[in-house]
């Protein structure tokens, strides 16, 4: 019997890629989204890639009755929870909005999952490590106090899941993503930032296409080899595949313990300048950029030790940074109708 996975926030950047990989791995997927932060582009792209319509439920996960009704309507074996606000700066200005939305929605998911015996996968973030004392970070590296309400919601949701697993005999996995970038090789789904992008790669592609005049590189006086920050950029399709491995591990009851955490990264640090140079080279173009002051709140250097995910999930990042940056550019061109 085919297993069914509910993907909350399934019309978003990560959710749409996960939906494709899950479906191609043989899962039935129910996409649920309130469309508050996206349009239908990715949903349509998912259906085009898969060659069929997927069940779509427009629901707000803060509505507990609607969440319960959804879990009653389908037999859901596992839920992957992406539905959340994700702009760090906005969360500093609007903490209540972030706490209400990101916490309420996950509590509703947990309540329904408890009642219906559903496995839970939570999309967490390397932001929980703050500025790490030692790199690369393992899952045992200490979490640091969050520097934004957004980061705090990631930590709190991890704790909600841990406590519910312990109290109610549920099973849960938290995946801590490093920096997800790129787009599906079909260029039919990808990242759709609203307004001015906060993240590096969408800013780069929008600058390259002419939507932005100039990329600002935030700081070149950091204590790193070239003075710019170091990150672990993980390809979106690789990241999506990690979710398939994690869901399968839960459903097939192969977990070592009922609550597990995995770093999802490549294990390779890349500087902002290296990434920019790589983007220029692989796509054969010149990017207009300048060095700007440091951005407040940026950590200097963080990258993953992905050994645990490699060994336990049987997952490994496979796409090269060149493939990933080519896919990001293909997606931007697709959006501009030029591909
Ligand atoms: N960055 C930059 N210019 C931008 C956006 C980001 O130089 O317009 C840098 C940022 O300072 C950080 C890296 O790119 O060192 C990754 O930032 P991003 O916001 O993509 O992810 P973060 O690691 O902050 O979650």
Short mmCIF file of C-alpha atoms and ligand atoms in Angstrom, two decimals:
data_model
loop_
_atom_site.label_atom_id
_atom_site.label_comp_id
_atom_site.label_asym_id
_atom_site.label_seq_id
_atom_site.Cartn_x
_atom_site.Cartn_y
_atom_site.Cartn_z
CA UNK A 1 0.00 0.00 0.00
CA UNK A 2 1.22 3.44 -0.91
CA UNK A 3 1.90 5.70 2.04
CA UNK A 4 0.60 9.24 2.20
CA UNK A 5 2.60 12.28 3.25
CA UNK A 6 1.03 15.63 4.06
CA UNK A 7 3.26 18.55 3.12
CA UNK A 8 2.26 21.75 4.88
CA UNK A 9 3.57 24.75 2.99
CA UNK A 10 3.80 22.48 -0.03
CA UNK A 11 3.46 25.33 -2.53
CA UNK A 12 6.60 27.04 -1.24
CA UNK A 13 10.24 26.75 -2.24
CA UNK A 14 11.32 23.75 -0.19
CA UNK A 15 7.84 22.18 0.01
CA UNK A 16 7.43 22.02 -3.75
CA UNK A 17 10.78 20.30 -4.28
CA UNK A 18 10.05 17.85 -1.48
CA UNK A 19 6.66 17.07 -3.02
CA UNK A 20 8.30 16.18 -6.33
CA UNK A 21 10.93 13.91 -4.74
CA UNK A 22 8.38 12.18 -2.48
CA UNK A 23 6.03 11.52 -5.39
CA UNK A 24 8.83 10.20 -7.57
CA UNK A 25 9.86 7.92 -4.69
CA UNK A 26 6.37 6.39 -4.69
CA UNK A 27 4.56 8.34 -1.98
CA UNK A 28 1.12 9.88 -2.31
CA UNK A 29 1.42 13.53 -1.36
CA UNK A 30 -1.23 15.93 -0.15
CA UNK A 31 -0.12 19.54 -0.55
CA UNK A 32 -1.57 22.00 1.93
CA UNK A 33 -0.89 25.71 1.92
CA UNK A 34 -2.69 28.93 2.75
CA UNK A 35 -0.87 30.66 -0.13
CA UNK A 36 -0.10 33.61 2.15
CA UNK A 37 3.48 33.86 0.94
CA UNK A 38 3.38 32.42 -2.56
CA UNK A 39 1.33 32.19 -5.71
CA UNK A 40 0.42 29.11 -7.77
CA UNK A 41 3.67 29.03 -9.75
CA UNK A 42 5.31 26.24 -7.80
CA UNK A 43 2.14 24.19 -7.47
CA UNK A 44 1.63 24.34 -11.22
CA UNK A 45 5.31 23.54 -11.75
CA UNK A 46 5.07 20.47 -9.50
CA UNK A 47 2.07 19.18 -11.48
CA UNK A 48 3.89 19.86 -14.77
CA UNK A 49 6.99 17.96 -13.62
CA UNK A 50 4.94 15.02 -12.39
CA UNK A 51 2.49 15.10 -15.30
CA UNK A 52 -0.59 15.06 -13.11
CA UNK A 53 -2.61 17.09 -10.63
CA UNK A 54 -1.78 16.53 -6.99
CA UNK A 55 -4.32 16.92 -4.20
CA UNK A 56 -4.19 20.49 -2.97
CA UNK A 57 -5.85 21.78 0.19
CA UNK A 58 -5.98 25.50 0.86
CA UNK A 59 -5.79 25.66 4.61
CA UNK A 60 -4.40 27.85 7.33
CA UNK A 61 -2.57 25.67 9.83
CA UNK A 62 -3.43 28.12 12.61
CA UNK A 63 -7.04 26.95 12.24
CA UNK A 64 -7.10 23.91 14.52
CA UNK A 65 -10.52 22.68 13.34
CA UNK A 66 -9.39 22.83 9.71
CA UNK A 67 -6.20 20.93 10.53
CA UNK A 68 -8.13 18.25 12.38
CA UNK A 69 -10.60 17.97 9.48
CA UNK A 70 -7.70 17.56 7.05
CA UNK A 71 -6.16 14.75 9.10
CA UNK A 72 -9.59 13.06 9.24
CA UNK A 73 -10.20 13.37 5.50
CA UNK A 74 -7.00 11.57 4.48
CA UNK A 75 -5.08 8.70 6.03
CA UNK A 76 -1.81 10.49 6.60
CA UNK A 77 1.24 8.42 7.51
CA UNK A 78 3.64 11.33 7.95
CA UNK A 79 3.43 15.08 7.94
CA UNK A 80 6.24 17.40 6.91
CA UNK A 81 5.73 20.86 8.34
CA UNK A 82 7.02 23.81 6.32
CA UNK A 83 4.15 26.24 6.74
CA UNK A 84 5.77 29.16 8.54
CA UNK A 85 6.89 32.74 8.16
CA UNK A 86 10.60 32.92 7.41
CA UNK A 87 11.86 36.48 7.14
CA UNK A 88 14.36 37.10 9.92
CA UNK A 89 14.18 40.91 9.80
CA UNK A 90 10.40 40.99 9.70
CA UNK A 91 10.30 38.69 12.72
CA UNK A 92 12.30 41.26 14.71
CA UNK A 93 9.74 43.95 13.84
CA UNK A 94 6.69 41.69 14.23
CA UNK A 95 7.50 39.10 16.91
CA UNK A 96 3.87 38.47 17.83
CA UNK A 97 2.95 37.73 14.26
CA UNK A 98 5.81 35.23 14.05
CA UNK A 99 5.15 33.57 17.39
CA UNK A 100 1.43 33.28 16.75
CA UNK A 101 1.75 31.90 13.24
CA UNK A 102 4.78 29.64 13.52
CA UNK A 103 3.97 28.21 16.94
CA UNK A 104 0.19 27.87 16.67
CA UNK A 105 0.39 26.13 13.33
CA UNK A 106 2.91 23.58 14.57
CA UNK A 107 0.96 22.96 17.77
CA UNK A 108 -2.10 22.18 15.67
CA UNK A 109 -0.08 19.80 13.53
CA UNK A 110 1.27 18.07 16.64
CA UNK A 111 -2.18 17.75 18.16
CA UNK A 112 -3.62 16.19 15.01
CA UNK A 113 -0.55 13.97 14.54
CA UNK A 114 -0.89 12.71 18.10
CA UNK A 115 -4.54 11.89 17.62
CA UNK A 116 -4.06 10.19 14.24
CA UNK A 117 -0.77 8.39 14.92
CA UNK A 118 1.11 10.40 12.28
CA UNK A 119 4.90 10.69 12.09
CA UNK A 120 6.18 14.27 12.17
CA UNK A 121 9.07 15.82 10.28
CA UNK A 122 9.91 19.37 11.29
CA UNK A 123 11.88 21.72 9.06
CA UNK A 124 14.43 23.28 11.36
CA UNK A 125 17.46 25.36 10.62
CA UNK A 126 21.17 25.70 11.29
CA UNK A 127 20.25 29.06 12.78
CA UNK A 128 19.71 27.14 16.05
CA UNK A 129 23.53 26.87 16.35
CA UNK A 130 24.01 30.66 16.31
CA UNK A 131 27.68 31.59 15.97
CA UNK A 132 29.28 28.21 16.66
CA UNK A 133 32.43 27.96 18.75
CA UNK A 134 33.64 25.01 16.68
CA UNK A 135 33.08 24.25 13.00
CA UNK A 136 31.82 22.12 11.41
CA UNK A 137 28.82 21.69 13.68
CA UNK A 138 27.45 18.30 14.64
CA UNK A 139 23.97 17.67 16.02
CA UNK A 140 25.63 17.64 19.45
CA UNK A 141 26.97 21.17 19.04
CA UNK A 142 25.22 23.42 21.54
CA UNK A 143 22.28 25.50 20.45
CA UNK A 144 22.77 29.19 21.13
CA UNK A 145 20.24 31.74 22.22
CA UNK A 146 18.28 32.80 19.14
CA UNK A 147 19.02 36.24 17.76
CA UNK A 148 15.59 36.71 16.19
CA UNK A 149 12.00 35.66 16.92
CA UNK A 150 12.15 33.62 13.69
CA UNK A 151 15.17 31.68 14.98
CA UNK A 152 13.48 31.33 18.32
CA UNK A 153 10.41 29.72 16.71
CA UNK A 154 12.70 27.10 15.14
CA UNK A 155 14.18 26.26 18.54
CA UNK A 156 10.78 26.24 20.24
CA UNK A 157 9.21 24.00 17.59
CA UNK A 158 12.11 21.55 17.93
CA UNK A 159 11.39 21.46 21.66
CA UNK A 160 7.64 21.03 21.11
CA UNK A 161 8.36 18.01 18.93
CA UNK A 162 10.89 16.53 21.37
CA UNK A 163 8.46 16.88 24.29
CA UNK A 164 5.46 15.48 22.40
CA UNK A 165 7.48 12.49 21.23
CA UNK A 166 8.52 11.84 24.81
CA UNK A 167 5.08 12.28 26.33
CA UNK A 168 2.82 10.74 23.71
CA UNK A 169 4.88 7.95 22.17
CA UNK A 170 5.05 9.73 18.82
CA UNK A 171 7.93 9.66 16.33
CA UNK A 172 9.58 12.79 15.02
CA UNK A 173 12.58 14.02 13.11
CA UNK A 174 13.93 17.55 12.91
CA UNK A 175 16.11 18.35 9.91
CA UNK A 176 18.43 21.30 10.40
CA UNK A 177 19.01 22.88 7.01
CA UNK A 178 22.08 24.87 6.20
CA UNK A 179 21.66 27.27 3.24
CA UNK A 180 19.24 25.79 0.67
CA UNK A 181 19.81 27.20 -2.82
CA UNK A 182 19.20 26.39 -6.47
CA UNK A 183 16.16 25.07 -8.28
CA UNK A 184 14.79 21.93 -9.86
CA UNK A 185 16.71 20.91 -13.04
CA UNK A 186 13.49 21.36 -15.03
CA UNK A 187 13.49 25.07 -14.04
CA UNK A 188 9.75 24.68 -13.42
CA UNK A 189 9.93 25.23 -9.65
CA UNK A 190 12.19 27.37 -7.51
CA UNK A 191 12.48 30.18 -5.00
CA UNK A 192 10.03 33.07 -5.37
CA UNK A 193 11.04 35.78 -2.93
CA UNK A 194 8.51 38.55 -2.37
CA UNK A 195 10.02 42.00 -2.77
CA UNK A 196 13.73 42.51 -2.22
CA UNK A 197 15.38 39.15 -1.50
CA UNK A 198 17.13 38.74 1.84
CA UNK A 199 19.05 35.68 0.76
CA UNK A 200 22.23 35.72 -1.24
CA UNK A 201 21.43 33.54 -4.25
CA UNK A 202 18.06 35.10 -5.20
CA UNK A 203 19.74 38.50 -4.89
CA UNK A 204 22.52 37.32 -7.19
CA UNK A 205 20.16 35.94 -9.84
CA UNK A 206 17.95 39.04 -9.71
CA UNK A 207 21.02 41.23 -10.14
CA UNK A 208 22.21 39.12 -13.06
CA UNK A 209 18.82 39.41 -14.79
CA UNK A 210 18.72 43.17 -14.22
CA UNK A 211 15.97 43.34 -11.59
CA UNK A 212 18.50 44.67 -9.04
CA UNK A 213 21.26 47.05 -9.86
CA UNK A 214 24.04 45.75 -7.69
CA UNK A 215 24.69 42.98 -5.20
CA UNK A 216 26.04 44.13 -1.84
CA UNK A 217 28.51 41.73 -0.29
CA UNK A 218 28.00 42.27 3.40
CA UNK A 219 31.51 42.60 4.84
CA UNK A 220 34.93 41.53 3.58
CA UNK A 221 36.79 42.04 6.85
CA UNK A 222 35.69 38.86 8.62
CA UNK A 223 38.33 36.50 10.04
CA UNK A 224 37.99 34.09 7.08
CA UNK A 225 40.41 33.31 4.21
CA UNK A 226 38.97 35.98 1.86
CA UNK A 227 37.26 38.11 4.51
CA UNK A 228 33.69 37.15 3.55
CA UNK A 229 31.38 34.87 5.55
CA UNK A 230 31.45 31.09 5.20
CA UNK A 231 28.29 29.05 4.70
CA UNK A 232 27.26 25.56 3.68
CA UNK A 233 25.13 25.93 0.54
CA UNK A 234 22.97 22.88 0.02
CA UNK A 235 21.26 22.13 -3.27
CA UNK A 236 17.47 22.20 -3.01
CA UNK A 237 17.00 18.83 -4.73
CA UNK A 238 19.60 17.22 -2.48
CA UNK A 239 17.83 18.78 0.49
CA UNK A 240 14.47 17.49 -0.76
CA UNK A 241 15.88 13.97 -1.08
CA UNK A 242 16.88 14.09 2.59
CA UNK A 243 13.19 14.44 3.45
CA UNK A 244 12.35 11.29 1.51
CA UNK A 245 15.04 9.41 3.47
CA UNK A 246 13.80 10.80 6.79
CA UNK A 247 10.13 10.06 6.11
CA UNK A 248 10.98 6.53 4.99
CA UNK A 249 13.08 6.00 8.11
CA UNK A 250 10.09 6.94 10.28
CA UNK A 251 7.49 4.99 8.33
CA UNK A 252 9.65 1.87 8.14
CA UNK A 253 10.35 2.20 11.87
CA UNK A 254 14.09 2.24 11.43
CA UNK A 255 14.75 5.04 13.90
CA UNK A 256 17.37 4.57 16.62
CA UNK A 257 15.29 6.66 18.99
CA UNK A 258 11.83 8.21 18.67
CA UNK A 259 13.12 11.77 18.23
CA UNK A 260 16.08 12.35 15.96
CA UNK A 261 17.87 15.41 14.62
CA UNK A 262 19.98 15.56 11.46
CA UNK A 263 22.13 18.25 9.91
CA UNK A 264 21.40 18.60 6.22
CA UNK A 265 24.40 20.20 4.57
CA UNK A 266 27.29 19.37 2.28
CA UNK A 267 30.05 19.64 4.86
CA UNK A 268 31.89 22.09 2.60
CA UNK A 269 32.23 25.76 3.52
CA UNK A 270 32.06 28.33 0.75
CA UNK A 271 32.66 32.06 1.09
CA UNK A 272 30.33 34.69 -0.33
CA UNK A 273 33.03 35.72 -2.81
CA UNK A 274 33.67 32.12 -3.86
CA UNK A 275 29.97 31.65 -4.47
CA UNK A 276 29.75 34.85 -6.53
CA UNK A 277 32.81 33.88 -8.59
CA UNK A 278 31.44 30.39 -9.13
CA UNK A 279 28.11 31.82 -10.28
CA UNK A 280 29.85 34.09 -12.78
CA UNK A 281 32.01 31.32 -14.12
CA UNK A 282 29.43 28.59 -14.53
CA UNK A 283 26.89 30.93 -16.11
CA UNK A 284 29.46 32.84 -18.13
CA UNK A 285 28.47 36.32 -17.01
CA UNK A 286 29.73 39.23 -14.90
CA UNK A 287 27.88 40.24 -11.82
CA UNK A 288 27.67 43.83 -10.65
CA UNK A 289 28.69 43.73 -7.00
CA UNK A 290 30.29 45.91 -4.37
CA UNK A 291 31.60 45.42 -0.90
CA UNK A 292 29.17 46.82 1.68
CA UNK A 293 29.26 47.04 5.48
CA UNK A 294 28.60 43.92 7.51
CA UNK A 295 24.94 42.97 7.94
CA UNK A 296 23.96 42.99 11.63
CA UNK A 297 23.30 39.54 13.04
CA UNK A 298 25.29 37.58 10.44
CA UNK A 299 27.36 34.72 11.83
CA UNK A 300 30.93 34.59 10.55
CA UNK A 301 31.26 30.95 9.63
CA UNK A 302 29.08 27.89 9.87
CA UNK A 303 29.00 24.61 8.03
CA UNK A 304 27.67 21.15 8.70
CA UNK A 305 29.19 17.92 9.76
CA UNK A 306 26.65 15.77 7.84
CA UNK A 307 28.10 12.43 8.97
CA UNK A 308 25.01 11.44 10.95
CA UNK A 309 22.67 12.03 8.00
CA UNK A 310 25.14 10.24 5.68
CA UNK A 311 25.25 7.20 7.93
CA UNK A 312 21.76 6.99 9.41
CA UNK A 313 19.62 8.39 6.62
CA UNK A 314 21.80 6.95 3.87
CA UNK A 315 21.74 10.46 2.40
CA UNK A 316 24.52 12.51 0.88
CA UNK A 317 24.61 15.77 -1.05
CA UNK A 318 25.43 14.89 -4.65
CA UNK A 319 24.97 17.96 -6.83
CA UNK A 320 27.98 20.19 -7.41
CA UNK A 321 27.88 23.89 -6.65
CA UNK A 322 28.20 24.51 -10.40
CA UNK A 323 25.09 22.45 -11.17
CA UNK A 324 23.23 24.19 -8.38
CA UNK A 325 24.19 27.70 -9.45
CA UNK A 326 23.36 26.89 -13.07
CA UNK A 327 19.92 25.71 -11.93
CA UNK A 328 19.36 28.91 -9.94
CA UNK A 329 20.14 30.98 -13.04
CA UNK A 330 17.96 28.79 -15.29
CA UNK A 331 15.07 29.34 -12.88
CA UNK A 332 15.52 33.13 -12.86
CA UNK A 333 15.54 33.11 -16.66
CA UNK A 334 12.46 30.90 -16.70
CA UNK A 335 10.70 33.45 -14.46
CA UNK A 336 11.71 36.22 -16.80
CA UNK A 337 10.34 34.23 -19.74
CA UNK A 338 13.74 34.07 -21.33
CA UNK A 339 14.60 30.41 -20.98
N1 LIG B 1 24.79 38.07 1.78
C1 LIG B 1 25.37 39.12 1.07
N2 LIG B 1 24.55 39.91 0.31
C2 LIG B 1 23.20 39.72 0.22
C3 LIG B 1 22.64 38.63 0.94
C4 LIG B 1 23.47 37.84 1.71
O1 LIG B 1 26.57 39.35 1.12
O2 LIG B 1 22.53 40.48 -0.47
C5 LIG B 1 25.67 37.19 2.58
C6 LIG B 1 25.32 37.18 4.06
O3 LIG B 1 25.99 38.24 4.71
C7 LIG B 1 25.80 35.79 4.46
C8 LIG B 1 25.60 34.95 3.22
O4 LIG B 1 25.49 35.88 2.14
O5 LIG B 1 27.18 35.83 4.75
C9 LIG B 1 24.36 34.09 3.26
O6 LIG B 1 23.26 34.91 3.60
P1 LIG B 1 21.76 34.42 3.45
O7 LIG B 1 20.87 35.57 3.87
O8 LIG B 1 21.53 33.85 2.10
O9 LIG B 1 21.63 33.22 4.48
P2 LIG B 1 21.95 33.16 6.07
O10 LIG B 1 23.18 32.36 6.20
O11 LIG B 1 22.05 34.55 6.57
O12 LIG B 1 20.75 32.44 6.60
#
